[in-house]
Amino acid sequence: LARRFIGIMRSRQADPLRTWIRYATSTDLAPNVRFAHTLNRNFDATKSASKKPKSKGQAAGQINRLITLKRAIYGWDSATQIEAEPLIV
């Protein structure tokens, strides 16, 4: 059931989503039923999210983390100083 949902989201097709929701609500697994009801309640948002490309949030967060660590290690206060003084290795 979870793999089918992942496949639907990766394929970026919202058409099979209604069928998946109907199937998930008919199972005996309470978390799946709750999740399917939530998707159904917010179906328009779920449908539009399934058509959009993946978020780059995780990568952006890791880059910001590295910049913060670099600032802490080398004692620079702003990003302009990091850009102005390249690291010499």
Coordinates of N, CA, C and O in Angstrom, one line a residue:
L1 N 0.8 -1.2 0.0 CA 0.0 0.0 0.0 C 0.9 1.3 0.0 O 0.6 2.2 -0.8
A2 N 1.9 1.2 0.8 CA 2.8 2.4 0.9 C 3.6 2.5 -0.4 O 3.8 3.6 -0.9
R3 N 4.1 1.4 -0.9 CA 4.8 1.5 -2.2 C 4.0 2.0 -3.3 O 4.5 2.7 -4.2
R4 N 2.7 1.6 -3.3 CA 1.8 2.0 -4.4 C 1.6 3.6 -4.3 O 1.6 4.3 -5.3
F5 N 1.5 4.1 -3.0 CA 1.4 5.5 -2.9 C 2.6 6.2 -3.3 O 2.5 7.3 -4.0
I6 N 3.8 5.7 -3.0 CA 5.0 6.3 -3.4 C 5.1 6.3 -4.9 O 5.6 7.3 -5.5
G7 N 4.7 5.2 -5.5 CA 4.7 5.2 -7.0 C 3.8 6.2 -7.6 O 4.2 6.9 -8.6
I8 N 2.7 6.4 -7.0 CA 1.7 7.4 -7.5 C 2.4 8.8 -7.4 O 2.3 9.6 -8.3
M9 N 3.0 9.1 -6.3 CA 3.5 10.4 -6.1 C 4.8 10.7 -7.0 O 5.0 11.8 -7.5
R10 N 5.6 9.6 -7.2 CA 6.7 9.8 -8.0 C 6.3 9.9 -9.5 O 7.0 10.6 -10.3
S11 N 5.3 9.3 -9.9 CA 4.8 9.4 -11.3 C 4.2 10.7 -11.6 O 3.9 11.0 -12.8
R12 N 3.8 11.5 -10.6 CA 3.2 12.8 -10.7 C 1.9 12.7 -11.4 O 1.5 13.6 -12.2
Q13 N 1.1 11.6 -11.2 CA -0.2 11.5 -11.7 C -1.2 11.4 -10.6 O -1.1 10.6 -9.7
A14 N -2.2 12.3 -10.7 CA -3.2 12.4 -9.6 C -4.4 11.5 -9.9 O -5.2 11.2 -9.0
D15 N -4.5 10.9 -11.1 CA -5.6 10.1 -11.4 C -5.8 8.9 -10.5 O -6.8 8.6 -10.1
P16 N -4.7 8.1 -10.3 CA -4.8 6.9 -9.5 C -5.0 7.2 -8.0 O -5.2 6.3 -7.2
L17 N -4.8 8.4 -7.6 CA -4.8 8.8 -6.2 C -6.2 8.5 -5.6 O -6.3 8.0 -4.4
R18 N -7.3 8.8 -6.2 CA -8.6 8.6 -5.7 C -8.8 7.1 -5.4 O -9.4 6.7 -4.4
T19 N -8.4 6.3 -6.4 CA -8.5 4.8 -6.2 C -7.7 4.3 -5.0 O -8.2 3.5 -4.2
W20 N -6.5 4.9 -4.9 CA -5.6 4.5 -3.8 C -6.3 4.9 -2.4 O -6.3 4.1 -1.5
I21 N -6.9 6.1 -2.4 CA -7.6 6.5 -1.1 C -8.7 5.6 -0.8 O -8.9 5.2 0.4
R22 N -9.5 5.2 -1.8 CA -10.6 4.3 -1.5 C -10.1 3.0 -1.0 O -10.7 2.4 -0.1
Y23 N -9.1 2.5 -1.6 CA -8.5 1.2 -1.2 C -8.0 1.3 0.2 O -8.2 0.4 1.1
A24 N -7.2 2.4 0.5 CA -6.6 2.6 1.8 C -7.7 2.7 2.9 O -7.5 2.2 4.1
T25 N -8.8 3.3 2.7 CA -9.8 3.5 3.7 C -10.6 2.2 3.9 O -11.2 2.0 5.0
S26 N -10.5 1.2 3.0 CA -11.1 0.0 3.2 C -10.3 -1.1 4.0 O -10.8 -2.1 4.3
T27 N -9.0 -0.7 4.3 CA -8.2 -1.7 5.0 C -8.5 -1.6 6.5 O -9.2 -0.7 7.0
D28 N -7.9 -2.5 7.2 CA -8.1 -2.6 8.7 C -7.0 -1.8 9.5 O -7.0 -1.8 10.7
L29 N -6.0 -1.3 8.7 CA -4.9 -0.6 9.4 C -5.3 0.9 9.7 O -5.4 1.7 8.8
A30 N -5.4 1.2 11.0 CA -5.9 2.5 11.4 C -5.0 3.6 10.9 O -5.5 4.7 10.5
P31 N -3.7 3.5 11.0 CA -2.8 4.6 10.5 C -3.1 4.9 9.0 O -3.1 6.1 8.5
N32 N -3.2 3.8 8.2 CA -3.5 4.0 6.8 C -4.9 4.7 6.5 O -5.0 5.6 5.7
V33 N -5.8 4.3 7.3 CA -7.2 4.8 7.1 C -7.1 6.3 7.5 O -7.7 7.2 6.8
R34 N -6.5 6.7 8.6 CA -6.4 8.0 9.0 C -5.7 8.9 8.0 O -6.1 10.0 7.6
F35 N -4.5 8.4 7.4 CA -3.8 9.1 6.4 C -4.6 9.3 5.1 O -4.6 10.4 4.6
A36 N -5.3 8.2 4.7 CA -6.2 8.3 3.5 C -7.3 9.4 3.7 O -7.6 10.1 2.8
H37 N -7.9 9.4 4.9 CA -9.0 10.4 5.2 C -8.4 11.8 5.2 O -9.0 12.7 4.6
T38 N -7.2 12.0 5.7 CA -6.5 13.3 5.6 C -6.3 13.7 4.2 O -6.5 14.9 3.8
L39 N -5.8 12.8 3.4 CA -5.5 13.1 2.0 C -6.8 13.4 1.3 O -6.9 14.4 0.4
N40 N -7.9 12.7 1.6 CA -9.2 13.0 0.9 C -9.7 14.3 1.3 O -10.3 15.0 0.5
R41 N -9.5 14.7 2.6 CA -10.0 16.0 3.1 C -9.3 17.1 2.4 O -9.9 18.1 2.1
N42 N -8.0 16.9 2.1 CA -7.2 18.0 1.5 C -6.9 17.5 0.0 O -5.7 17.7 -0.4
F43 N -7.8 17.0 -0.7 CA -7.5 16.3 -2.0 C -7.0 17.3 -3.0 O -6.1 17.0 -3.7
D44 N -7.5 18.5 -3.0 CA -7.0 19.5 -4.0 C -5.5 19.8 -3.8 O -4.7 19.9 -4.7
A45 N -5.2 20.0 -2.5 CA -3.7 20.3 -2.2 C -2.9 19.0 -2.5 O -1.8 19.2 -3.0
T46 N -3.4 17.9 -2.2 CA -2.6 16.6 -2.5 C -2.5 16.4 -4.0 O -1.4 16.1 -4.4
K47 N -3.5 16.7 -4.7 CA -3.4 16.6 -6.2 C -2.4 17.5 -6.8 O -1.6 17.1 -7.6
S48 N -2.4 18.8 -6.3 CA -1.4 19.7 -6.9 C 0.0 19.4 -6.4 O 0.9 19.6 -7.2
A49 N 0.1 18.9 -5.2 CA 1.5 18.5 -4.7 C 2.0 17.3 -5.5 O 3.2 17.2 -5.7
S50 N 1.1 16.5 -5.9 CA 1.6 15.3 -6.6 C 2.1 15.7 -8.0 O 2.9 14.9 -8.6
K51 N 1.7 16.8 -8.5 CA 2.1 17.2 -9.9 C 3.4 18.1 -9.9 O 4.0 18.3 -10.9
K52 N 3.8 18.6 -8.7 CA 4.9 19.5 -8.6 C 6.2 18.7 -8.4 O 6.2 17.6 -7.9
P53 N 7.4 19.3 -8.9 CA 8.6 18.6 -8.7 C 9.0 18.5 -7.2 O 8.5 19.3 -6.4
K54 N 9.9 17.7 -6.8 CA 10.3 17.5 -5.4 C 11.0 18.8 -4.9 O 11.6 19.6 -5.6
S55 N 10.8 19.0 -3.6 CA 11.4 20.1 -2.9 C 12.9 19.9 -2.8 O 13.4 18.8 -2.6
K56 N 13.6 21.0 -2.8 CA 15.1 21.0 -2.6 C 15.4 21.4 -1.2 O 16.5 21.8 -0.9
G57 N 14.4 21.4 -0.3 CA 14.6 21.9 1.1 C 15.7 21.2 1.8 O 16.4 21.8 2.6
Q58 N 15.8 19.8 1.7 CA 16.8 19.1 2.4 C 18.2 19.5 2.0 O 19.0 19.7 2.9
A59 N 18.4 19.6 0.7 CA 19.7 20.1 0.3 C 20.1 21.5 0.7 O 21.2 21.8 1.2
A60 N 19.1 22.4 0.6 CA 19.3 23.8 1.0 C 19.6 23.8 2.5 O 20.5 24.6 2.9
G61 N 18.9 23.0 3.3 CA 19.2 23.0 4.7 C 20.6 22.5 5.1 O 21.3 23.1 6.0
Q62 N 21.1 21.5 4.4 CA 22.4 21.0 4.6 C 23.5 22.1 4.2 O 24.5 22.3 4.9
I63 N 23.2 22.8 3.1 CA 24.1 23.9 2.7 C 24.2 25.0 3.7 O 25.3 25.4 4.1
N64 N 23.0 25.4 4.2 CA 23.0 26.4 5.2 C 23.7 26.0 6.5 O 24.4 26.7 7.2
R65 N 23.6 24.7 6.8 CA 24.3 24.1 8.0 C 25.8 24.2 7.8 O 26.5 24.6 8.7
L66 N 26.3 23.9 6.6 CA 27.7 23.9 6.4 C 28.2 25.3 6.4 O 29.3 25.6 6.9
I67 N 27.4 26.3 5.9 CA 27.9 27.7 5.9 C 27.9 28.2 7.3 O 28.9 28.9 7.7
T68 N 27.0 27.8 8.2 CA 27.0 28.2 9.6 C 28.2 27.6 10.3 O 28.9 28.3 11.1
L69 N 28.5 26.3 10.0 CA 29.7 25.7 10.6 C 31.0 26.4 10.2 O 31.9 26.7 11.0
K70 N 31.0 26.7 8.9 CA 32.2 27.4 8.4 C 32.4 28.8 9.1 O 33.5 29.2 9.4
R71 N 31.3 29.5 9.2 CA 31.4 30.8 9.9 C 31.8 30.6 11.3 O 32.6 31.4 11.8
A72 N 31.3 29.6 12.0 CA 31.7 29.4 13.4 C 33.2 29.0 13.5 O 33.9 29.4 14.5
I73 N 33.7 28.2 12.6 CA 35.1 27.7 12.7 C 36.0 28.8 12.4 O 37.0 29.0 13.1
Y74 N 35.8 29.6 11.3 CA 36.7 30.6 10.9 C 36.4 32.0 11.4 O 37.2 32.9 11.2
G75 N 35.3 32.2 12.2 CA 35.1 33.4 12.9 C 34.5 34.6 12.0 O 34.6 35.7 12.4
W76 N 34.0 34.3 10.8 CA 33.4 35.3 10.0 C 32.0 35.5 10.4 O 31.3 34.6 10.7
D77 N 31.6 36.8 10.3 CA 30.3 37.2 10.7 C 29.3 37.2 9.6 O 28.1 37.0 9.8
S78 N 29.7 37.5 8.4 CA 28.8 37.6 7.3 C 29.2 36.8 6.1 O 30.4 36.5 5.9
A79 N 28.3 36.6 5.2 CA 28.5 35.8 4.0 C 29.4 36.5 3.1 O 30.2 35.9 2.3
T80 N 29.4 37.9 3.1 CA 30.3 38.7 2.2 C 31.7 38.5 2.5 O 32.6 38.4 1.7
Q81 N 32.0 38.3 3.8 CA 33.4 38.0 4.2 C 33.9 36.7 3.7 O 35.0 36.5 3.3
I82 N 33.0 35.7 3.8 CA 33.3 34.3 3.3 C 33.6 34.4 1.8 O 34.5 33.8 1.4
E83 N 32.8 35.1 1.1 CA 33.0 35.2 -0.4 C 34.3 36.0 -0.7 O 35.0 35.8 -1.6
A84 N 34.5 37.1 0.1 CA 35.6 37.9 -0.2 C 37.0 37.3 0.2 O 38.0 37.6 -0.5
E85 N 37.0 36.4 1.1 CA 38.3 35.8 1.5 C 38.2 34.3 1.3 O 37.8 33.5 2.1
P86 N 38.7 33.8 0.1 CA 38.7 32.4 -0.2 C 39.6 31.6 0.7 O 40.6 32.1 1.2
L87 N 39.3 30.4 0.9 CA 40.1 29.5 1.7 C 41.3 29.1 1.0 O 41.3 28.8 -0.2
I88 N 42.5 29.2 1.6 CA 43.7 28.8 1.0 C 44.1 27.5 1.6 O 44.2 27.3 2.8
V89 N 44.3 26.5 0.8 CA 44.6 25.1 1.2 C 46.0 24.8 1.0 O 46.6 25.1 0.0

